[in-house]
XYZ file of C-alpha atoms in Angstrom:
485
model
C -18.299 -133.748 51.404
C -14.912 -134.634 52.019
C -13.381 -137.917 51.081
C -13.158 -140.085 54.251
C -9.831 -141.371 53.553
C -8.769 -137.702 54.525
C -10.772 -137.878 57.266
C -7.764 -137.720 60.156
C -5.537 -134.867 58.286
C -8.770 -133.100 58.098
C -9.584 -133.360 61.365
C -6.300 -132.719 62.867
C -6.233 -129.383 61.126
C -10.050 -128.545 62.220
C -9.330 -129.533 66.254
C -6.112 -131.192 66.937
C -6.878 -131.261 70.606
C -10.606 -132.671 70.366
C -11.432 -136.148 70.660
C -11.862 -138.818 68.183
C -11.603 -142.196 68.535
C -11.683 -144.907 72.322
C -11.581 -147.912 73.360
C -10.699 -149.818 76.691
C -7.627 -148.929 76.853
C -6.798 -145.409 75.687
C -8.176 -142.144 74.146
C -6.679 -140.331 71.231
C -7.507 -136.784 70.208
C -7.367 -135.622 66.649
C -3.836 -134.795 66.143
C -2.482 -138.291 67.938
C -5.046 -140.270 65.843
C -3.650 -138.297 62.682
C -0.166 -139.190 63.218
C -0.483 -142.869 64.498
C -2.106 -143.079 61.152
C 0.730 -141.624 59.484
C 3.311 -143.986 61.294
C 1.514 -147.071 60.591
C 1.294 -145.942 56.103
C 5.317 -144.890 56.736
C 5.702 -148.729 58.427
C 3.130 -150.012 55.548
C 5.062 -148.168 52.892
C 8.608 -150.073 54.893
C 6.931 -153.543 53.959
C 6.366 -152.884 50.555
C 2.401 -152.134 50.825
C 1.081 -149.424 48.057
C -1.517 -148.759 45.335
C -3.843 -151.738 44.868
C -2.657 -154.050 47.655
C -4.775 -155.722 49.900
C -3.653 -155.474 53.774
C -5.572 -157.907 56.204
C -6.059 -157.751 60.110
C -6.696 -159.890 61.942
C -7.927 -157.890 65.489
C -10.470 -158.218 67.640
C -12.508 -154.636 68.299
C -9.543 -152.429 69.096
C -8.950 -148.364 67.839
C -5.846 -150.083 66.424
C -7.874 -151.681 63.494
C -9.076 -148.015 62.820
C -5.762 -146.882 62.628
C -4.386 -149.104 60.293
C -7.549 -149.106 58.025
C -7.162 -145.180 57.671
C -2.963 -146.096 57.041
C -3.457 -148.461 54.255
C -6.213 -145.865 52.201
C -3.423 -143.164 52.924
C -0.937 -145.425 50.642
C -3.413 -146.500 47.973
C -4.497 -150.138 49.571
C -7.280 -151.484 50.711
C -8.226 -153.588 54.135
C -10.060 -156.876 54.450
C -11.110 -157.571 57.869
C -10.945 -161.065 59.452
C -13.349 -162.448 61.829
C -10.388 -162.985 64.851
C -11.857 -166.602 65.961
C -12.176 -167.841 62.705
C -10.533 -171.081 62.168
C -6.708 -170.943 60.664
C -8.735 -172.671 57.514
C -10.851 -170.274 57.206
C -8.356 -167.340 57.794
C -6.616 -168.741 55.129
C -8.888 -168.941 52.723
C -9.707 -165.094 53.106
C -5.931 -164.218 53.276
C -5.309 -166.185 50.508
C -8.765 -165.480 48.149
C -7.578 -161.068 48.503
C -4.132 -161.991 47.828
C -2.958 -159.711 51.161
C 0.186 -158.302 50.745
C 0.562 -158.245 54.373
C -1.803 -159.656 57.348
C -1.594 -157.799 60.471
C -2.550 -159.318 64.435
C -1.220 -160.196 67.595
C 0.309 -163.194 68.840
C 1.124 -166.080 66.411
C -1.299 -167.105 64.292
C 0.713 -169.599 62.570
C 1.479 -167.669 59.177
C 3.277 -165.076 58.162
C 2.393 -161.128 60.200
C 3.535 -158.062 61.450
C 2.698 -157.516 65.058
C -0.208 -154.997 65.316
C 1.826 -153.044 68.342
C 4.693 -152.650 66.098
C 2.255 -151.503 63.079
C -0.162 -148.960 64.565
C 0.841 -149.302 68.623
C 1.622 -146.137 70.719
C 5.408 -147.020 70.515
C 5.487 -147.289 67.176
C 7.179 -143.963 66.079
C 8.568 -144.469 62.422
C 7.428 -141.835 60.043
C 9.441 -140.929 56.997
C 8.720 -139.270 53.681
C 6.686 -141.666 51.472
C 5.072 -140.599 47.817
C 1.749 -139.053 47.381
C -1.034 -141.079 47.312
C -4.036 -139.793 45.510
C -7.287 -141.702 46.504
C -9.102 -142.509 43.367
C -13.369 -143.163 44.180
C -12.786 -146.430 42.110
C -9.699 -147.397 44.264
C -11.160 -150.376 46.435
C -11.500 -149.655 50.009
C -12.962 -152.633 51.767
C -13.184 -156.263 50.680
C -15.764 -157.769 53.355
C -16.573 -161.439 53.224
C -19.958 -162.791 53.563
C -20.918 -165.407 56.065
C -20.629 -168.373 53.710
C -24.276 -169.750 54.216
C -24.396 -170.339 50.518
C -21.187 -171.894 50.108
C -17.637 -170.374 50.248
C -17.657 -166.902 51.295
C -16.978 -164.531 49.026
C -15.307 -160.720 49.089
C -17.526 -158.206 48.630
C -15.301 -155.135 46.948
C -16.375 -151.450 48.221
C -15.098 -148.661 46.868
C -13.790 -145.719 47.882
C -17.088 -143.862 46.315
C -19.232 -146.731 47.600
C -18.300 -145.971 51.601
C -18.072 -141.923 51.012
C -21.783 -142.389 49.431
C -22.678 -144.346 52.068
C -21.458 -142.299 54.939
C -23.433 -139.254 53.661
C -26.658 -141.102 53.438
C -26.333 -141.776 57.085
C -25.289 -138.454 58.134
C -28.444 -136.563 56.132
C -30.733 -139.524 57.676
C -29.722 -139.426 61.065
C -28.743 -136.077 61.471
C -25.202 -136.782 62.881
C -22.741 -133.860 63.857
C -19.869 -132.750 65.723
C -21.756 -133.216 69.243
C -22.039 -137.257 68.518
C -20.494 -139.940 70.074
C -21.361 -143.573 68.878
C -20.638 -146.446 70.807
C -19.605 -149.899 68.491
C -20.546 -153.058 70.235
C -21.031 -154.500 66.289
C -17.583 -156.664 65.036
C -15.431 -154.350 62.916
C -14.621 -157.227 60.752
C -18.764 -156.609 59.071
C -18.845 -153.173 57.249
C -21.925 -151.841 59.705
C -19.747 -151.643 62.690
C -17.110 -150.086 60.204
C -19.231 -147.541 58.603
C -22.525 -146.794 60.915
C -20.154 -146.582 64.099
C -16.830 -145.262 63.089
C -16.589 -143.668 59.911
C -19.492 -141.872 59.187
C -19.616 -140.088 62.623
C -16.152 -139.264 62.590
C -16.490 -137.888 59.075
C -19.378 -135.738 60.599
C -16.961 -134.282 63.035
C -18.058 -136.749 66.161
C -16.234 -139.193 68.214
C -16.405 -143.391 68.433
C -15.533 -145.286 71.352
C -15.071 -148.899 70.284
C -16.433 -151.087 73.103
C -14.680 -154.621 74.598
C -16.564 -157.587 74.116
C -20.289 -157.378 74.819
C -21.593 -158.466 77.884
C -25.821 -157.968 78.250
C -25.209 -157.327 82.503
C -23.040 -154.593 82.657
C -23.561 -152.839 79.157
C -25.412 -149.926 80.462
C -22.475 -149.535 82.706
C -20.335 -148.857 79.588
C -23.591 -146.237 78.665
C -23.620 -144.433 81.858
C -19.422 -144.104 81.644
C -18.917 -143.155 78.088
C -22.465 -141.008 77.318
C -22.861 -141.914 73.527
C -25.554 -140.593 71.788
C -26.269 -144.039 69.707
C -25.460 -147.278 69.455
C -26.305 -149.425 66.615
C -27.025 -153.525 67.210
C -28.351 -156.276 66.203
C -31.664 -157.913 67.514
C -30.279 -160.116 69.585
C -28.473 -158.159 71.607
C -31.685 -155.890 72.100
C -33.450 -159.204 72.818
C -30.666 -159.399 75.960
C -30.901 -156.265 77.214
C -34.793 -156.291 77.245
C -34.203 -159.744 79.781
C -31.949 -158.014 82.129
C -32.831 -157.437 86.098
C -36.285 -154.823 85.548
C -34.509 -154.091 89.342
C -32.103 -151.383 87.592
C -33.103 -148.549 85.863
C -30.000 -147.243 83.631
C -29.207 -144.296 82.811
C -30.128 -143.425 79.486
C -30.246 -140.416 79.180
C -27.164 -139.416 76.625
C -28.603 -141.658 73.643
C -30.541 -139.760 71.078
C -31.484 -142.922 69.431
C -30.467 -146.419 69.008
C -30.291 -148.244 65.962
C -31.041 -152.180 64.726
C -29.811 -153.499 61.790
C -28.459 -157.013 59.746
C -31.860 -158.918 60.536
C -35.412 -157.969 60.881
C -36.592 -157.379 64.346
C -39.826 -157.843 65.733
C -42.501 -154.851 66.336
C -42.703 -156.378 69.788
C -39.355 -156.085 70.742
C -39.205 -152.522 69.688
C -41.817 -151.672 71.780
C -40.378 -153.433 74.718
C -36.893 -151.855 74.368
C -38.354 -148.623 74.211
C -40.719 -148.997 76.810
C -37.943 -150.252 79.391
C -35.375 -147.755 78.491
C -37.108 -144.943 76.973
C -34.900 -144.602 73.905
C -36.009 -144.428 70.445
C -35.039 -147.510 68.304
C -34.311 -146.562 64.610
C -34.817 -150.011 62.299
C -32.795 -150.152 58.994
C -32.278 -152.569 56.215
C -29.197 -153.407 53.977
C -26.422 -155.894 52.526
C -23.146 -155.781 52.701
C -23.491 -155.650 48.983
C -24.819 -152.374 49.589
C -22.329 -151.176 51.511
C -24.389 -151.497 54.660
C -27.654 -149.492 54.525
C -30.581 -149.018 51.940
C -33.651 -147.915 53.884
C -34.258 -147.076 57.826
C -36.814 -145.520 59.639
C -37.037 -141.831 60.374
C -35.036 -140.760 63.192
C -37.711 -138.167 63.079
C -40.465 -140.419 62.617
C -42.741 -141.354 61.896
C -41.029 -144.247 62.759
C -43.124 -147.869 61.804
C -42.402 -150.718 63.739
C -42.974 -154.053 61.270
C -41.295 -152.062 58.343
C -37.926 -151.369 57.758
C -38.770 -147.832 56.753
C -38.006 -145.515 53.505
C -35.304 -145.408 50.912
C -31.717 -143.589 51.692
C -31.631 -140.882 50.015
C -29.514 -141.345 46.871
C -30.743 -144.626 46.552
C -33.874 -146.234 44.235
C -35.124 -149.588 45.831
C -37.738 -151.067 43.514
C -39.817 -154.505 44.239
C -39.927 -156.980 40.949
C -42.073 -160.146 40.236
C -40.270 -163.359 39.044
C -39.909 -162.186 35.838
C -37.852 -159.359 36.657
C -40.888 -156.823 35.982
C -42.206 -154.225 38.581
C -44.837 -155.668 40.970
C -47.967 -154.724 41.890
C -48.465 -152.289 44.650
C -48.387 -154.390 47.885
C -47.841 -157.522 45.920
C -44.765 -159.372 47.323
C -41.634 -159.685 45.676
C -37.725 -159.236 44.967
C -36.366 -156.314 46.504
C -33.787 -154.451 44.043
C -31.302 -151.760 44.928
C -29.869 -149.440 42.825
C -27.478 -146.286 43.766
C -23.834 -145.323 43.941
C -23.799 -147.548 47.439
C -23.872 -151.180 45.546
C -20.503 -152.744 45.305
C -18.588 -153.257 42.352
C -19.242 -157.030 42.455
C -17.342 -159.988 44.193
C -14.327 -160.378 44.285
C -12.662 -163.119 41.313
C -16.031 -164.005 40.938
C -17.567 -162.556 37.767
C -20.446 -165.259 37.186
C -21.774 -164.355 40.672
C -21.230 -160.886 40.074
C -23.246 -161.110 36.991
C -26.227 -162.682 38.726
C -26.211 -160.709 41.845
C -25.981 -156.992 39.769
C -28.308 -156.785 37.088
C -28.431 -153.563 34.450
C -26.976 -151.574 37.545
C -29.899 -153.273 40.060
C -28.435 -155.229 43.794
C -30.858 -158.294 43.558
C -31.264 -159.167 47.639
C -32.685 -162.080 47.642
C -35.425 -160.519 49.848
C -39.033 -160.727 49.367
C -40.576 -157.268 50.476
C -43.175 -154.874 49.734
C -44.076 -151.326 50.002
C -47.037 -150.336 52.248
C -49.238 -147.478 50.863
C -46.790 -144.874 52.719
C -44.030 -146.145 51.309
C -42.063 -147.744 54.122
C -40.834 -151.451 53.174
C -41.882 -154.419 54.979
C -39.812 -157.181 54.557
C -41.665 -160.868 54.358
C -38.923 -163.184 54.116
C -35.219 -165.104 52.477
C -36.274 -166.092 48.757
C -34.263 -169.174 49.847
C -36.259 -169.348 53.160
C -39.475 -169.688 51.883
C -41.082 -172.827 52.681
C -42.964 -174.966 49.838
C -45.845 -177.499 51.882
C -47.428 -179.579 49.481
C -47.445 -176.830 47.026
C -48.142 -173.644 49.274
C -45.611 -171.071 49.365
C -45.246 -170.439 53.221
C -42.953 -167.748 54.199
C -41.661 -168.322 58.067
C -41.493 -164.558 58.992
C -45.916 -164.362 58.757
C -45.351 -167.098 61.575
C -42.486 -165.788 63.427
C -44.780 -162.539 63.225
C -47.582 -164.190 65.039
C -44.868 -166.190 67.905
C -43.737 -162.791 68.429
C -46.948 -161.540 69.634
C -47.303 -163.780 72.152
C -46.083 -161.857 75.498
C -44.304 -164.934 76.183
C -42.207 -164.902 72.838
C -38.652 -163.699 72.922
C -37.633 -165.018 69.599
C -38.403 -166.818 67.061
C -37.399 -169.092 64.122
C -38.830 -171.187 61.445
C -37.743 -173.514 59.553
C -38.489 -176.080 56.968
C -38.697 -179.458 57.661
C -38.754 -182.418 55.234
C -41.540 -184.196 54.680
C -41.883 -187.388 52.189
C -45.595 -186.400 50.785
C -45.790 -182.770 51.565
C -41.969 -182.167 50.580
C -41.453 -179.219 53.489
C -43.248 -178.317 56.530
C -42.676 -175.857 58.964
C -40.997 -176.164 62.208
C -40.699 -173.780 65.344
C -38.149 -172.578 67.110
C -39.158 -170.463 70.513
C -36.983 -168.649 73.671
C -39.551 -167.959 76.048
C -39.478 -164.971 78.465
C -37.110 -165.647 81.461
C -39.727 -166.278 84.325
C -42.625 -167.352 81.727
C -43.745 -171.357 81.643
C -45.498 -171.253 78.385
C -45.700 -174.708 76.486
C -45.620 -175.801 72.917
C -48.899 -176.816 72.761
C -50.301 -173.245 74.030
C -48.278 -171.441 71.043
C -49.689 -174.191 68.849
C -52.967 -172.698 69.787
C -51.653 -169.046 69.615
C -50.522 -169.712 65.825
C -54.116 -171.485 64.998
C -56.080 -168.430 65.779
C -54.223 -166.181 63.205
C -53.115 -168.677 60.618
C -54.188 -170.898 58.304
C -53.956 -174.365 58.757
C -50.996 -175.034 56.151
C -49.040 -172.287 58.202
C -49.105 -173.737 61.433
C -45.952 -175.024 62.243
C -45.964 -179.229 62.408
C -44.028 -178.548 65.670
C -42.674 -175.911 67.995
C -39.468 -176.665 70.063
C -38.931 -174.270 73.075
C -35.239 -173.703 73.241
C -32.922 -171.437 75.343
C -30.913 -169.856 72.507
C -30.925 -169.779 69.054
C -27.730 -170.709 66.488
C -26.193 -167.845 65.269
C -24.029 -166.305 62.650
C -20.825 -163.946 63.098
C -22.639 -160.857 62.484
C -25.585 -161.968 65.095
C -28.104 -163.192 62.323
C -29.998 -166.494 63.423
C -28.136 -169.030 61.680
C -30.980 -171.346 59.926
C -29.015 -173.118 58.002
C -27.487 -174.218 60.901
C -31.071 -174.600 62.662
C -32.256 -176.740 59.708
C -29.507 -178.998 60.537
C -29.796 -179.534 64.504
C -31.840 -182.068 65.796
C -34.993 -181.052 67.975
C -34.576 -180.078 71.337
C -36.025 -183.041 73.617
């Protein structure tokens, strides 16, 4: 496989007039894409940018931020992405923590930029001979922060060799050619929107269209326009779309599959999304330590709602007990990763490194397990896991049971202090729009599946849930917020 840093030249020369990348505002074909890439490594290359630096960009989802990422691998540098509504603190932390050599966005930010018009805009025309750039596969590519639930975020460094393993995994798994066309509704500043929507189906020879700013009520209207043949989301946004008017019935018939990743999602909701809009929904699993994606569900089935289906190929994902030895069959425990997709470790921070990697091995943090096909079904957060009075409760085996309430939307649960039993658990529920279930009648729901310990002290109907940048259900933040009245 090619290297996807040569992915425009390459393209250019294969079909110069075919399409490649969208968004709101304009189209570019091959050849245009190629050299606005060029112009924005000869402007790069102007400011002093080369082998090793860091560039950062500061966009929101614009075919701009593709340009420039593919302009700073052309000269050697890498790209860290910033979320565009962070605060100027927390911009500058990132900025600052890569050492950028240049940061790149629109308007004034308040520090030091280039304008991303006059970088990688359609009037920027610049291009002048620069040196050759060979891309090593050890040359760092991405440097993509983590949320910061534990803490300070921290920069997890991907390779060149990490993304071009990556990308190949999810071309053999879902099958992706020169007849696709993904849609990105994910942030480009998280490496799924980066690599599951962009790169790796423009490396197969398809098209992107990077979508505006998500809106649940006229998203299909974006569908029926552009005809992609997958999207790929997070729960949440499924959980919106499943809510809208059952008066429409979209058009859906250009998407060969959809795809959910970042947090678990429901067997339930599945079902309903498929059921409403007749489209298969493809679960995955995987870090951003990872590089995005470690196991999914076949495209080709069979597909198994409740798991987060089978090892990419390329990669070994073991499950270990506390001791760091291999656990039973279907005995919970640690889920390890191992392949050419884990990073090469966080950035300035070898300590963390150290404990994260382990004799080659991505320690999650995830308790999982493999069923007897050998799909993996994920049972919690190591750091989620609630301890009542001595019982180890995990809160997905309860969100499992909320969710099978018809009623149920979503679901979260937390721990709660207690001062004898230390922790109990705590519900958080969206109902159905149009549904009047109560508190007391999920109460019931949970006591005829549960045992006693597990059934939450309380559950607090709600009509969102916190959330994180990527679209994770922030319980941190949950743990935090007093109960609705």
């Amino acid at each position: 496989m090619q290297h996807v840093a040569e992915t425009p030249r390459v393209r250019a020369l294969w079909n110069p007039t075919g399409p490649c990348i969208a968004d709101d505002r304009e189209e570019l074909d091959n050849a245009t894409f190629a050299r606005r890439v060029r112009i924005a490594a000869t402007i790069l290359h102007e400011q002093g940018v080369g082998r090793g630096d860091v560039v950062a960009v500061v966009l929101p989802n614009r075919l701009e931020l593709v340009v420039i990422l593919f302009a700073a691998w052309h000269i050697g540098a890498a790209v860290t992405p910033v979320k565009p509504d962070s605060t100027f603190e927390e911009m500058q932390y990132q900025i600052s923590d890569c050492a950028a050599k240049v940061v790149i966005t629109e308007g004034d930010r308040g520090f030091a930029s280039l304008d991303v018009a006059d970088v990688a805009g359609p009037a920027a025309t610049t291009i002048a001979p620069m040196p050759t750039v060979v891309t090593e596969d050890d040359a760092t590519a991405l440097i993509i922060y983590t949320s910061g639930t534990t803490g300070q975020p921290k920069g997890v460094v991907l390779d060149h060799s990490n993304i071009t393993a990556m990308c190949a995994m999810l071309i053999e798994t879902l099958g992706l050619d020169e007849t696709d066309h993904s849609l990105l509704i994910l942030p480009l500043f998280h490496v799924n929107g980066i690599v599951v929507s962009v790169l790796s189906p423009l490396l197969a020879g398809g098209r992107a269209t990077i979508a505006g700013r998500f809106s649940a009520s006229t998203f299909f209207d974006v569908v029926e326009r552009v005809r992609p043949t997958y999207f790929s989301a997070v729960p949440a946004i499924y959980a919106m779309l499943v809510t809208q008017s059952p008066e429409r019935t979209p058009d859906t018939s250009s998407l060969r599959r959809v795809i959910c990743g970042a947090a678990p999602m429901s067997a339930e909701l599945i079902a309903r999304f498929e059921a409403r809009f007749d489209v298969p929904l493809v679960e995955g699993y995987g870090l951003s330590e990872g590089t995005c994606a470690s196991t999914v569900n076949p495209p080709d089935g069979p597909r198994k709602p409740g798991t987060v289906g089978v090892p990419l190929p390329g990669q070994t994902i073991a499950v270990v007990d506390a001791n760091g030895f291999l656990a039973d069959p279907g005995e919970p425990g640690e889920v390890v990763i191992k392949g050419p997709n884990v990073m090469r470790g966080y950035l300035g921070r070898p300590k963390a490194t150290a404990q994260t990697i382990v004799d080659g091995w991505l320690h999650t943090g995830d308790v999982g397990y493999f069923d007897p096909d050998g799909y993996l079904v994920l049972v919690d957060r190591i750091k989620d896991m609630i301890i009542r009075g001595g019982e180890n409760i995990y809160p997905k085996e309860i969100e499992n049971v909320l969710h099978a309430h018809p009623d149920v939307l979503e679901a979260a649960v937390v721990g709660a202090p207690h001062e004898v039993l230390g922790e109990v658990p705590v519900a958080h529920v969206v109902a159905m729009p149009g549904t009047t279930v109560t508190a007391s009648h999920l109460l019931e729901h949970c006591g005829v599946s549960l045992a006693r310990v597990k059934i939450p002290v309380a559950v607090h109907l709600t009509a969102e849930l916190p959330r994180n940048p990527v679209g994770k259900i922030d319980k941190r933040k949950l743990r935090t917020m007093p109960a609705p009245a």
